Amino acid sequence: MSRGRRTPIAGATLVVTGANRGIGLAFVQEALAAGAAKVYAGVRDVDDVTPELADTGAEPVALEVTDREQVAAAARHCADATVLINNAGLHAGDRLVQATDPDAARREMEVNYFGPLETTRAFAPVIAGNGGGAIVNVLSVAAIAPTAFMGGYSPSKAAALYLGGIARAELEPLDVGVTSLIVGSVDTRMAAHVDGQKEDPRDVARVGLKAMARGDWTCDTDRMAIESRARMTLDPIRYERGLGRLLFVDQLVTKP
């Protein structure tokens, strides 16, 4: 496995986007439990923080990743940051070509690709100026395999995977590492409609922080991610066809 800069979580100062619940909240909780010096919890509305996030003691920061001015303001406010966790995401729940809402895929790309791009541009100089650190992009199995039943979400996460690789090359001389996390089905609101085994968000966050600490370029965080990677490697066409058949499973998508 390729590895870059190692960034221990103990003593680090984190910025986590999409921190109000789900995997983002889990990153806040796990980082503080592992000895992080401070966590800035990026939320869209600082007046609407969940009780679970408030209980962590993290500092809420207004951080809508599609708002360039707000991202820049957050970077100025979080001037001591050494780690950025790009977690905020959107799954519109629509098809890609046969979409009921033709703008759904554009919104997914704005949040899932252009959002991390904006935050990376804003925070990379901050992290570098503080002696280096890491950026962690929370992605999906849908980033490594065309996942038809997820519509525009899959292309947006694939784009974010390439973003991580290109950013890694650019930022390595600045002593800023980039880790891409491939995540399977997790017990969050996004996967509430999906049957089957779902991972605990805190387990995913824990694995992700360890990957960052090792300097891993990529990390498959759970069983589904590991199995999906293996299937794509063994027979990508067969695996893609299998994912395509899931398009017509009623509980996963609404037919047009």
Short mmCIF file of C-alpha atoms in Angstrom, two decimals:
data_model
loop_
_atom_site.label_atom_id
_atom_site.label_comp_id
_atom_site.label_asym_id
_atom_site.label_seq_id
_atom_site.Cartn_x
_atom_site.Cartn_y
_atom_site.Cartn_z
CA MET A 1 0.00 0.00 0.00
CA SER A 2 1.29 3.45 -0.92
CA ARG A 3 1.88 5.75 2.01
CA GLY A 4 2.74 9.39 2.48
CA ARG A 5 2.97 11.76 5.41
CA ARG A 6 2.03 10.27 8.77
CA THR A 7 -0.27 12.45 10.85
CA PRO A 8 -0.94 11.24 14.41
CA ILE A 9 -4.32 12.21 15.76
CA ALA A 10 -3.03 12.98 19.26
CA GLY A 11 -2.46 16.71 19.51
CA ALA A 12 -3.95 17.46 16.09
CA THR A 13 -6.49 20.20 15.41
CA LEU A 14 -9.24 19.01 13.11
CA VAL A 15 -11.87 20.59 10.90
CA VAL A 16 -14.69 18.17 10.07
CA THR A 17 -17.30 19.07 7.45
CA GLY A 18 -20.82 17.70 7.74
CA ALA A 19 -20.25 17.15 11.46
CA ASN A 20 -23.78 17.35 12.80
CA ARG A 21 -24.54 13.65 12.51
CA GLY A 22 -23.54 10.37 10.91
CA ILE A 23 -19.93 9.78 9.91
CA GLY A 24 -19.01 13.42 10.49
CA LEU A 25 -20.19 13.30 14.09
CA ALA A 26 -18.36 10.00 14.51
CA PHE A 27 -15.11 11.62 13.35
CA VAL A 28 -15.56 14.35 15.94
CA GLN A 29 -16.19 11.82 18.70
CA GLU A 30 -13.36 9.49 17.72
CA ALA A 31 -10.83 12.27 17.22
CA LEU A 32 -11.47 13.71 20.67
CA ALA A 33 -11.39 10.25 22.22
CA ALA A 34 -8.00 9.65 20.55
CA GLY A 35 -6.45 12.80 21.98
CA ALA A 36 -7.05 15.50 19.38
CA ALA A 37 -6.21 18.93 20.77
CA LYS A 38 -9.29 20.53 19.24
CA VAL A 39 -12.05 19.86 16.75
CA TYR A 40 -13.91 22.43 14.69
CA ALA A 41 -17.27 20.94 13.72
CA GLY A 42 -18.38 22.26 10.36
CA VAL A 43 -22.16 22.65 10.13
CA ARG A 44 -24.45 24.51 7.78
CA ASP A 45 -26.21 26.33 10.63
CA VAL A 46 -24.49 26.93 13.98
CA ASP A 47 -27.92 27.55 15.53
CA ASP A 48 -29.06 24.04 14.60
CA VAL A 49 -26.41 21.85 16.22
CA THR A 50 -27.57 18.40 17.27
CA PRO A 51 -27.45 17.53 20.99
CA GLU A 52 -25.00 14.72 20.19
CA LEU A 53 -22.57 17.15 18.60
CA ALA A 54 -23.01 19.71 21.38
CA ASP A 55 -22.13 17.03 23.93
CA THR A 56 -18.71 16.47 22.34
CA GLY A 57 -17.43 19.92 23.24
CA ALA A 58 -16.29 20.55 19.66
CA GLU A 59 -16.55 24.12 18.40
CA PRO A 60 -19.31 24.54 15.80
CA VAL A 61 -18.28 26.53 12.73
CA ALA A 62 -20.52 27.65 9.89
CA LEU A 63 -19.20 25.71 6.93
CA GLU A 64 -21.43 25.17 3.93
CA VAL A 65 -18.98 23.58 1.50
CA THR A 66 -20.71 24.99 -1.59
CA ASP A 67 -20.37 28.58 -0.32
CA ARG A 68 -16.91 29.84 -1.30
CA GLU A 69 -17.03 32.90 0.97
CA GLN A 70 -18.11 30.81 3.96
CA VAL A 71 -15.36 28.28 3.29
CA ALA A 72 -12.79 31.07 3.17
CA ALA A 73 -14.14 32.55 6.40
CA ALA A 74 -13.95 29.16 8.10
CA ALA A 75 -10.33 28.75 6.99
CA ARG A 76 -9.49 32.12 8.53
CA HIS A 77 -11.30 31.22 11.76
CA CYS A 78 -9.71 27.78 12.04
CA ALA A 79 -6.21 29.17 11.65
CA ASP A 80 -4.62 26.46 13.83
CA ALA A 81 -6.00 23.52 11.81
CA THR A 82 -3.68 20.64 10.96
CA VAL A 83 -6.26 18.15 9.64
CA LEU A 84 -9.25 18.57 7.33
CA ILE A 85 -11.89 15.83 7.14
CA ASN A 86 -13.95 16.31 3.97
CA ASN A 87 -17.07 14.41 5.02
CA ALA A 88 -20.06 16.52 3.93
CA GLY A 89 -21.99 14.74 1.20
CA LEU A 90 -25.25 14.61 -0.72
CA HIS A 91 -27.12 11.67 -2.23
CA ALA A 92 -30.12 13.03 -4.17
CA GLY A 93 -31.71 9.60 -4.63
CA ASP A 94 -32.41 10.08 -8.33
CA ARG A 95 -31.32 8.39 -11.52
CA LEU A 96 -28.63 9.88 -13.71
CA VAL A 97 -29.93 9.71 -17.32
CA GLN A 98 -33.59 9.01 -16.53
CA ALA A 99 -33.67 11.60 -13.76
CA THR A 100 -36.93 13.01 -12.43
CA ASP A 101 -34.97 16.10 -11.37
CA PRO A 102 -32.45 17.10 -14.06
CA ASP A 103 -30.53 19.25 -11.56
CA ALA A 104 -30.02 16.51 -8.95
CA ALA A 105 -26.68 15.32 -10.35
CA ARG A 106 -25.42 18.89 -10.55
CA ARG A 107 -26.18 19.40 -6.84
CA GLU A 108 -24.41 16.14 -5.99
CA MET A 109 -21.35 17.26 -7.94
CA GLU A 110 -21.40 20.64 -6.22
CA VAL A 111 -21.41 19.08 -2.74
CA ASN A 112 -19.41 15.90 -3.29
CA TYR A 113 -16.72 17.17 -5.68
CA PHE A 114 -16.59 20.96 -5.82
CA GLY A 115 -17.18 21.16 -2.06
CA PRO A 116 -14.03 19.19 -1.16
CA LEU A 117 -12.15 21.07 -3.86
CA GLU A 118 -13.07 24.42 -2.27
CA THR A 119 -12.22 23.28 1.24
CA THR A 120 -8.95 21.72 0.10
CA ARG A 121 -7.93 24.93 -1.65
CA ALA A 122 -8.80 26.98 1.42
CA PHE A 123 -7.34 24.77 4.14
CA ALA A 124 -4.22 23.34 2.50
CA PRO A 125 -2.24 26.58 3.02
CA VAL A 126 -3.45 26.72 6.64
CA ILE A 127 -2.33 23.15 7.32
CA ALA A 128 0.99 23.70 5.57
CA GLY A 129 1.56 26.87 7.55
CA ASN A 130 1.06 24.97 10.79
CA GLY A 131 3.85 22.54 10.01
CA GLY A 132 1.95 20.11 7.82
CA GLY A 133 -0.80 17.59 8.40
CA ALA A 134 -3.45 15.78 6.44
CA ILE A 135 -6.63 15.97 4.41
CA VAL A 136 -9.03 13.02 4.57
CA ASN A 137 -11.73 12.61 1.92
CA VAL A 138 -14.67 10.42 2.93
CA LEU A 139 -15.73 8.65 -0.26
CA SER A 140 -17.75 5.54 -1.11
CA VAL A 141 -17.71 2.18 -2.81
CA ALA A 142 -19.60 4.12 -5.48
CA ALA A 143 -16.32 5.94 -6.20
CA ILE A 144 -14.56 2.78 -7.39
CA ALA A 145 -17.46 1.06 -9.20
CA PRO A 146 -20.22 2.55 -11.41
CA THR A 147 -23.18 2.24 -9.07
CA ALA A 148 -26.25 2.77 -11.22
CA PHE A 149 -28.84 2.80 -8.45
CA MET A 150 -27.08 5.78 -6.86
CA GLY A 151 -27.46 7.97 -9.95
CA GLY A 152 -25.29 11.09 -9.91
CA TYR A 153 -23.79 10.25 -6.52
CA SER A 154 -21.45 7.64 -7.99
CA PRO A 155 -19.86 9.93 -10.63
CA SER A 156 -19.45 12.70 -8.06
CA LYS A 157 -17.60 10.41 -5.65
CA ALA A 158 -15.45 9.05 -8.48
CA ALA A 159 -14.50 12.62 -9.33
CA ALA A 160 -13.64 13.22 -5.69
CA LEU A 161 -11.39 10.15 -5.72
CA TYR A 162 -9.39 11.67 -8.58
CA LEU A 163 -9.39 14.99 -6.76
CA GLY A 164 -7.65 13.28 -3.85
CA GLY A 165 -4.96 11.81 -6.06
CA ILE A 166 -4.20 15.07 -7.82
CA ALA A 167 -4.27 17.07 -4.58
CA ARG A 168 -1.88 14.55 -3.03
CA ALA A 169 0.67 15.15 -5.77
CA GLU A 170 0.36 18.93 -5.49
CA LEU A 171 0.44 19.07 -1.70
CA GLU A 172 3.17 16.53 -0.95
CA PRO A 173 5.92 19.20 -1.19
CA LEU A 174 3.97 21.23 1.41
CA ASP A 175 4.01 18.30 3.84
CA VAL A 176 0.24 17.83 3.56
CA GLY A 177 -0.91 14.23 3.07
CA VAL A 178 -4.18 13.17 1.44
CA THR A 179 -6.05 10.01 2.40
CA SER A 180 -9.11 8.76 0.47
CA LEU A 181 -11.50 6.55 2.41
CA ILE A 182 -13.65 4.04 0.52
CA VAL A 183 -16.72 3.45 2.67
CA GLY A 184 -19.45 0.82 2.31
CA SER A 185 -22.94 0.84 3.80
CA VAL A 186 -23.00 2.75 7.08
CA ASP A 187 -25.80 3.22 9.59
CA THR A 188 -26.63 6.84 8.73
CA ARG A 189 -29.63 8.75 7.37
CA MET A 190 -28.28 8.36 3.84
CA ALA A 191 -28.56 4.56 4.09
CA ALA A 192 -31.75 4.44 6.15
CA HIS A 193 -33.71 2.93 3.23
CA VAL A 194 -31.16 0.18 2.54
CA ASP A 195 -31.59 -3.30 3.98
CA GLY A 196 -28.72 -5.48 5.15
CA GLN A 197 -25.67 -5.04 7.30
CA LYS A 198 -24.56 -1.49 8.02
CA GLU A 199 -21.37 -0.41 9.71
CA ASP A 200 -21.23 1.69 12.86
CA PRO A 201 -20.14 5.22 11.87
CA ARG A 202 -17.66 5.30 14.75
CA ASP A 203 -15.96 2.15 13.48
CA VAL A 204 -15.53 3.79 10.07
CA ALA A 205 -14.18 6.98 11.64
CA ARG A 206 -11.77 5.02 13.82
CA VAL A 207 -10.39 3.13 10.84
CA GLY A 208 -10.15 6.37 8.86
CA LEU A 209 -8.14 8.15 11.53
CA LYS A 210 -5.76 5.22 11.79
CA ALA A 211 -5.28 5.28 8.02
CA MET A 212 -4.46 8.97 8.21
CA ALA A 213 -2.00 8.34 11.03
CA ARG A 214 -0.23 5.71 8.87
CA GLY A 215 -0.15 8.02 5.89
CA ASP A 216 -2.24 5.67 3.72
CA TRP A 217 -3.15 7.03 0.31
CA THR A 218 -6.39 5.03 0.27
CA CYS A 219 -8.20 2.85 2.79
CA ASP A 220 -11.16 0.49 2.44
CA THR A 221 -12.80 1.07 5.80
CA ASP A 222 -15.17 -1.90 6.18
CA ARG A 223 -16.17 -5.32 4.89
CA MET A 224 -18.34 -4.06 2.03
CA ALA A 225 -15.58 -1.76 0.81
CA ILE A 226 -12.99 -4.54 0.98
CA GLU A 227 -15.25 -7.02 -0.82
CA SER A 228 -16.20 -4.48 -3.48
CA ARG A 229 -12.56 -3.72 -4.16
CA ALA A 230 -11.84 -7.45 -4.53
CA ARG A 231 -14.76 -7.99 -6.91
CA MET A 232 -13.79 -5.02 -9.05
CA THR A 233 -10.25 -6.35 -9.26
CA LEU A 234 -11.33 -9.91 -10.07
CA ASP A 235 -14.05 -9.24 -12.65
CA PRO A 236 -15.02 -5.57 -13.05
CA ILE A 237 -17.54 -6.15 -15.85
CA ARG A 238 -19.44 -8.81 -13.92
CA TYR A 239 -19.47 -6.65 -10.80
CA GLU A 240 -20.68 -3.61 -12.71
CA ARG A 241 -23.50 -5.65 -14.26
CA GLY A 242 -24.51 -6.86 -10.82
CA LEU A 243 -24.67 -3.32 -9.54
CA GLY A 244 -26.71 -2.35 -12.59
CA ARG A 245 -29.33 -4.99 -11.81
CA LEU A 246 -29.83 -3.41 -8.39
CA LEU A 247 -31.22 -0.36 -10.19
CA PHE A 248 -34.55 -2.14 -10.39
CA VAL A 249 -34.83 -3.16 -6.76
CA ASP A 250 -37.76 -1.16 -5.44
CA GLN A 251 -36.38 -0.47 -1.98
CA LEU A 252 -33.23 1.13 -3.39
CA VAL A 253 -34.66 3.42 -6.05
CA THR A 254 -37.97 4.74 -7.34
CA LYS A 255 -38.61 3.68 -10.91
CA PRO A 256 -39.45 6.45 -13.40
#
